[in-house]
Short mmCIF file of C-alpha atoms in Angstrom, two decimals:
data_model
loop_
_atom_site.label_atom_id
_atom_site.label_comp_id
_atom_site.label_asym_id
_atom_site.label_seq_id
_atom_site.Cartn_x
_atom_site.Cartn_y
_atom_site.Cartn_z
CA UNK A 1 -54.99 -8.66 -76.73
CA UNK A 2 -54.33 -9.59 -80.47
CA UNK A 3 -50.94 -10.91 -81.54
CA UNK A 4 -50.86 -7.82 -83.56
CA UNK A 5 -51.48 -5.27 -80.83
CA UNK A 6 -49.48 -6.89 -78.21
CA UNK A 7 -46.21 -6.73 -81.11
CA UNK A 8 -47.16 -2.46 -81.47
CA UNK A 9 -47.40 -2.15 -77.88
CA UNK A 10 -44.61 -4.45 -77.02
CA UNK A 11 -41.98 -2.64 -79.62
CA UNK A 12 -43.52 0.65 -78.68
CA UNK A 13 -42.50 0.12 -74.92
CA UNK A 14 -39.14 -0.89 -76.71
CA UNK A 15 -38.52 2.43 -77.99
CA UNK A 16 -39.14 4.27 -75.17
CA UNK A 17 -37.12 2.43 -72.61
CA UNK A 18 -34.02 2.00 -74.78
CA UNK A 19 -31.98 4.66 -72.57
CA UNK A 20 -33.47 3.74 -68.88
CA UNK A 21 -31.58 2.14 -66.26
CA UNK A 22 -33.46 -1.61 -64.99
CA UNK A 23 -35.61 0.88 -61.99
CA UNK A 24 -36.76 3.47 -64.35
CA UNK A 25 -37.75 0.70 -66.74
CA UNK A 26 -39.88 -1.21 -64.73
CA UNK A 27 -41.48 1.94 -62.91
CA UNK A 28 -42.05 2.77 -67.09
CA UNK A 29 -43.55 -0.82 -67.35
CA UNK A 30 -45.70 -0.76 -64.51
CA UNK A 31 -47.10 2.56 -65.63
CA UNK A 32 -48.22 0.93 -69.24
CA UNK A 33 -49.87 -1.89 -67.07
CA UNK A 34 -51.51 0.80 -65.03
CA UNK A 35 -52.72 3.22 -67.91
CA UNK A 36 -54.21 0.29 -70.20
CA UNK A 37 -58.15 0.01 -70.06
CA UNK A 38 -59.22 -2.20 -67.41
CA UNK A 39 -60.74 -4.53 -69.76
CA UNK A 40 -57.76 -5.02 -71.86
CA UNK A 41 -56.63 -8.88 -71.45
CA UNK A 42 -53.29 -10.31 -72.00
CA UNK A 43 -51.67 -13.58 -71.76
CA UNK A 44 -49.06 -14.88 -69.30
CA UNK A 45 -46.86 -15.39 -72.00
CA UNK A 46 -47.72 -11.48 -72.90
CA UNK A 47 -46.78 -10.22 -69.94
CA UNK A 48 -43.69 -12.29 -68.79
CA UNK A 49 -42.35 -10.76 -72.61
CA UNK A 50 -42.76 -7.09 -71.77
CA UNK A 51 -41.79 -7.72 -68.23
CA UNK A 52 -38.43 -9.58 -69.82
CA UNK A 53 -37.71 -5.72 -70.97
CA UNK A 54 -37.40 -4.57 -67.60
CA UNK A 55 -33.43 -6.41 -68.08
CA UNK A 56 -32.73 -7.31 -71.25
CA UNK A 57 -29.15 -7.42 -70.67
CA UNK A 58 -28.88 -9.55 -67.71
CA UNK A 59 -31.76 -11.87 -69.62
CA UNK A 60 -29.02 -12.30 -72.44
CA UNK A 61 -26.25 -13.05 -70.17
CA UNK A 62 -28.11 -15.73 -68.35
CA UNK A 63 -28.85 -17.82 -71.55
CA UNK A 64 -25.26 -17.41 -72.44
CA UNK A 65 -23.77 -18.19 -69.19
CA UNK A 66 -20.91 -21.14 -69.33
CA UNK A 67 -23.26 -23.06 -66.44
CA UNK A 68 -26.64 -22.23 -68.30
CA UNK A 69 -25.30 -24.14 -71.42
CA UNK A 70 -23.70 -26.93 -69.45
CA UNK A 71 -27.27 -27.32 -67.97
CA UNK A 72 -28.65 -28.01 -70.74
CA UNK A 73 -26.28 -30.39 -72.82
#
């Protein structure tokens, strides 16, 4: 998949999952996986971003954990 599909589909899945709880978001995710034509490719890096929307918010509390940052000085 182009860099320029994968950012439509990608803000697209965005949009729709904006009011779903972390279940209903992946169940949404896996159904876009499911429904794409079998021949459509992505990359890893592709699909570990749309699978990052499944929890956003826990995603953005793990990078700004106290520990996480310590970790990394």
């Amino acid at each position: 998949m182009t860099d320029e599909d994968f950012r439509y589909w990608k803000q697209w899945i965005e949009r729709h999952i904006k009011r779903y709880d972390e279940m209903s978001r992946t169940m949404f995710i896996a159904g876009f996986f499911d429904g794409m034509p079998k021949e459509t490719v992505f990359t890893t890096a592709q699909v570990s971003e749309i699978l990052a929307l499944r929890r956003p918010e826990k995603e953005k509390r793990a990078t700004q954990s106290p520990a996480r940052r310590e970790a990394h000085q």
